[in-house]
Amino acid sequence: IVAEDCDAKSAPQALTLNFSEGVETGFSGVSVTGDKEQIIKTGAIKRNEKDHTQLIVPLETPLKPGSYKVDWHVVSVDGHKTKGSYRFSVK
């Protein structure tokens, strides 16, 4: 996975997670928490229509400066399950 929007100078409106294989959105999920473990509201995840290896996670409100953690789990189109997490900050 490639973690985009890391150390962003401005708050992202969405997070984009890139995978090496296409993913099934119906069996995948992403959660975002702040540095005090508060849950950040996100919209429904969707797959990029032009690139099935990208998951897009819309953020319902702009992120305030601070640190965030993204936990994800996905099922690839060939049935493999995987999960992970990454951190990023907004300055």
Coordinates of N, CA and C in Angstrom, one line a residue:
I1 N 0.8 -1.2 0.0 CA 0.0 0.0 0.0 C 0.9 1.2 0.0
V2 N 0.4 2.2 -0.7 CA 1.1 3.5 -0.7 C 0.2 4.5 0.1
A3 N 0.7 5.1 1.1 CA 0.0 6.0 2.0 C 0.1 7.4 1.4
E4 N -0.9 7.9 0.8 CA -0.9 9.3 0.3 C -1.4 10.2 1.4
D5 N -1.2 11.5 1.1 CA -1.6 12.6 2.0 C -0.8 12.6 3.3
C6 N 0.3 11.9 3.4 CA 1.1 11.9 4.6 C 1.8 13.3 4.8
D7 N 1.8 13.8 6.0 CA 2.4 15.1 6.3 C 1.9 16.2 5.4
A8 N 0.6 16.1 5.2 CA 0.0 17.1 4.3 C 0.0 18.5 5.0
K9 N 0.3 19.5 4.1 CA 0.3 20.9 4.6 C -1.1 21.5 4.7
S10 N -2.0 20.9 4.0 CA -3.4 21.3 4.1 C -4.2 20.0 4.3
A11 N -5.4 20.1 4.9 CA -6.2 19.0 5.2 C -6.7 18.4 3.9
P12 N -6.6 17.0 3.7 CA -7.1 16.4 2.5 C -8.7 16.3 2.6
Q13 N -9.3 16.2 1.5 CA -10.8 16.0 1.4 C -11.1 14.6 1.3
A14 N -10.1 13.8 0.9 CA -10.3 12.3 0.8 C -8.9 11.7 1.0
L15 N -8.9 10.4 1.4 CA -7.7 9.6 1.4 C -7.8 8.7 0.2
T16 N -6.6 8.4 -0.4 CA -6.5 7.4 -1.5 C -5.6 6.4 -1.1
L17 N -6.0 5.1 -1.0 CA -5.2 4.0 -0.7 C -4.9 3.2 -2.0
N18 N -3.7 3.0 -2.3 CA -3.3 2.3 -3.5 C -2.8 0.9 -3.1
F19 N -3.3 -0.1 -3.9 CA -2.9 -1.5 -3.7 C -2.3 -2.1 -4.9
S20 N -1.7 -3.2 -4.8 CA -1.0 -3.9 -6.0 C -2.0 -4.7 -6.8
E21 N -3.2 -5.0 -6.2 CA -4.2 -5.7 -7.0 C -5.5 -5.0 -6.8
G22 N -6.5 -5.3 -7.7 CA -7.8 -4.8 -7.5 C -8.5 -5.2 -6.2
V23 N -9.3 -4.4 -5.6 CA -10.0 -4.7 -4.4 C -11.5 -4.7 -4.5
E24 N -12.1 -5.5 -3.7 CA -13.6 -5.6 -3.6 C -14.1 -4.7 -2.5
T25 N -14.8 -3.7 -2.9 CA -15.2 -2.7 -1.8 C -16.3 -3.3 -0.9
G26 N -17.1 -4.2 -1.3 CA -18.1 -4.8 -0.4 C -17.5 -5.6 0.8
F27 N -16.2 -6.0 0.7 CA -15.6 -6.7 1.7 C -14.4 -6.0 2.3
S28 N -14.4 -4.7 2.1 CA -13.2 -3.9 2.5 C -13.7 -2.7 3.4
G29 N -12.9 -2.2 4.2 CA -13.2 -1.1 5.1 C -12.0 -0.3 5.6
V30 N -12.3 0.9 5.9 CA -11.3 1.9 6.4 C -11.8 2.7 7.5
S31 N -11.0 2.8 8.6 CA -11.4 3.7 9.7 C -10.3 4.7 9.9
V32 N -10.6 5.9 10.3 CA -9.7 7.0 10.6 C -9.9 7.5 12.0
T33 N -8.8 7.5 12.8 CA -8.9 8.1 14.1 C -7.9 9.2 14.3
G34 N -8.2 10.1 15.3 CA -7.4 11.2 15.6 C -6.4 10.8 16.7
D35 N -5.5 11.7 17.0 CA -4.5 11.4 18.0 C -5.0 11.1 19.4
K36 N -6.2 11.5 19.7 CA -6.9 11.1 21.0 C -7.9 10.0 20.8
E37 N -7.6 9.2 19.7 CA -8.4 8.1 19.3 C -9.9 8.4 19.0
Q38 N -10.2 9.7 18.7 CA -11.5 10.0 18.3 C -11.8 9.6 16.9
I39 N -13.0 9.1 16.6 CA -13.3 8.6 15.3 C -13.6 9.7 14.4
I40 N -13.0 9.7 13.2 CA -13.2 10.7 12.2 C -14.2 10.2 11.2
K41 N -15.3 10.9 11.0 CA -16.4 10.5 10.1 C -15.9 10.5 8.7
T42 N -16.2 9.4 8.0 CA -15.9 9.2 6.6 C -17.1 8.9 5.8
G43 N -17.1 9.2 4.6 CA -18.2 8.7 3.7 C -17.9 7.3 3.3
A44 N -18.8 6.8 2.4 CA -18.7 5.4 2.0 C -17.4 5.3 1.1
I45 N -16.6 4.3 1.4 CA -15.5 4.0 0.5 C -15.9 3.6 -0.9
K46 N -15.1 4.0 -1.8 CA -15.4 3.6 -3.2 C -14.1 3.3 -3.9
R47 N -14.3 2.5 -4.9 CA -13.1 2.1 -5.8 C -13.1 3.2 -6.9
N48 N -11.9 3.5 -7.3 CA -11.7 4.4 -8.4 C -12.2 3.7 -9.6
E49 N -13.1 4.3 -10.4 CA -13.7 3.6 -11.5 C -12.7 3.3 -12.6
K50 N -11.6 4.1 -12.7 CA -10.6 3.9 -13.7 C -9.4 3.1 -13.3
D51 N -9.3 2.9 -12.0 CA -8.2 2.1 -11.4 C -8.7 1.3 -10.2
H52 N -9.0 0.0 -10.4 CA -9.6 -0.8 -9.4 C -8.6 -1.2 -8.2
T53 N -7.4 -0.7 -8.3 CA -6.4 -0.9 -7.2 C -6.4 0.3 -6.2
Q54 N -7.3 1.3 -6.5 CA -7.4 2.4 -5.6 C -8.7 2.5 -4.9
L55 N -8.6 2.7 -3.5 CA -9.8 2.9 -2.7 C -9.8 4.4 -2.3
I56 N -10.9 5.0 -2.5 CA -11.0 6.4 -2.1 C -11.9 6.5 -0.9
V57 N -11.5 7.2 0.1 CA -12.2 7.4 1.4 C -12.5 8.9 1.6
P58 N -13.7 9.3 1.3 CA -14.1 10.7 1.5 C -14.2 11.0 3.0
L59 N -13.7 12.2 3.3 CA -13.7 12.7 4.7 C -14.9 13.7 4.8
E60 N -15.8 13.5 5.8 CA -17.0 14.3 5.9 C -16.7 15.7 6.4
T61 N -15.7 15.9 7.2 CA -15.3 17.2 7.6 C -13.8 17.4 7.4
P62 N -13.4 18.7 7.3 CA -11.9 18.9 7.1 C -11.2 18.5 8.4
L63 N -10.0 17.9 8.2 CA -9.2 17.5 9.3 C -8.5 18.7 9.9
K64 N -8.5 18.8 11.3 CA -7.8 19.8 12.0 C -6.3 19.4 12.1
P65 N -5.4 20.4 12.3 CA -4.0 20.0 12.5 C -3.8 18.9 13.6
G66 N -3.0 18.0 13.3 CA -2.8 16.9 14.3 C -2.4 15.6 13.6
S67 N -2.3 14.5 14.4 CA -1.9 13.2 13.8 C -3.1 12.3 13.7
Y68 N -3.1 11.5 12.7 CA -4.2 10.6 12.4 C -3.7 9.2 12.1
K69 N -4.5 8.2 12.4 CA -4.2 6.8 12.0 C -5.3 6.3 11.1
V70 N -4.9 5.6 10.1 CA -5.8 4.9 9.2 C -5.6 3.4 9.3
D71 N -6.7 2.7 9.7 CA -6.7 1.3 9.7 C -7.5 0.8 8.5
W72 N -7.0 -0.2 7.8 CA -7.7 -0.7 6.6 C -7.7 -2.2 6.6
H73 N -8.7 -2.8 5.9 CA -8.7 -4.2 5.6 C -9.4 -4.3 4.3
V74 N -8.9 -5.2 3.4 CA -9.4 -5.3 2.1 C -9.4 -6.8 1.7
V75 N -10.2 -7.1 0.7 CA -10.2 -8.4 0.0 C -9.9 -8.1 -1.4
S76 N -8.9 -8.7 -1.9 CA -8.6 -8.5 -3.3 C -9.5 -9.2 -4.3
V77 N -9.5 -8.9 -5.5 CA -10.4 -9.5 -6.5 C -10.1 -11.1 -6.6
D78 N -8.9 -11.5 -6.2 CA -8.7 -13.0 -6.2 C -9.0 -13.6 -4.9
G79 N -9.6 -12.9 -3.9 CA -10.0 -13.5 -2.7 C -9.1 -13.4 -1.5
H80 N -7.9 -12.8 -1.7 CA -6.9 -12.7 -0.6 C -7.3 -11.5 0.4
K81 N -7.3 -11.8 1.7 CA -7.6 -10.8 2.7 C -6.2 -10.3 3.2
T82 N -6.2 -9.0 3.4 CA -5.1 -8.3 4.0 C -5.5 -7.1 4.8
K83 N -4.7 -6.7 5.8 CA -5.0 -5.5 6.6 C -3.8 -4.8 7.0
G84 N -3.9 -3.6 7.4 CA -2.8 -2.8 7.8 C -3.2 -1.4 8.4
S85 N -2.2 -0.6 8.6 CA -2.5 0.7 9.1 C -1.3 1.6 8.7
Y86 N -1.6 2.9 8.8 CA -0.5 3.9 8.6 C -0.9 5.2 9.3
R87 N 0.0 6.1 9.6 CA -0.2 7.3 10.2 C 0.1 8.5 9.3
F88 N -0.5 9.6 9.5 CA -0.2 10.8 8.8 C -0.5 12.0 9.7
S89 N 0.0 13.1 9.3 CA -0.3 14.3 10.1 C -0.7 15.5 9.2
V90 N -1.5 16.4 9.7 CA -1.9 17.6 9.0 C -1.3 18.7 9.8
K91 N -0.6 19.6 9.2 CA 0.1 20.7 9.9 C -0.8 22.0 9.9

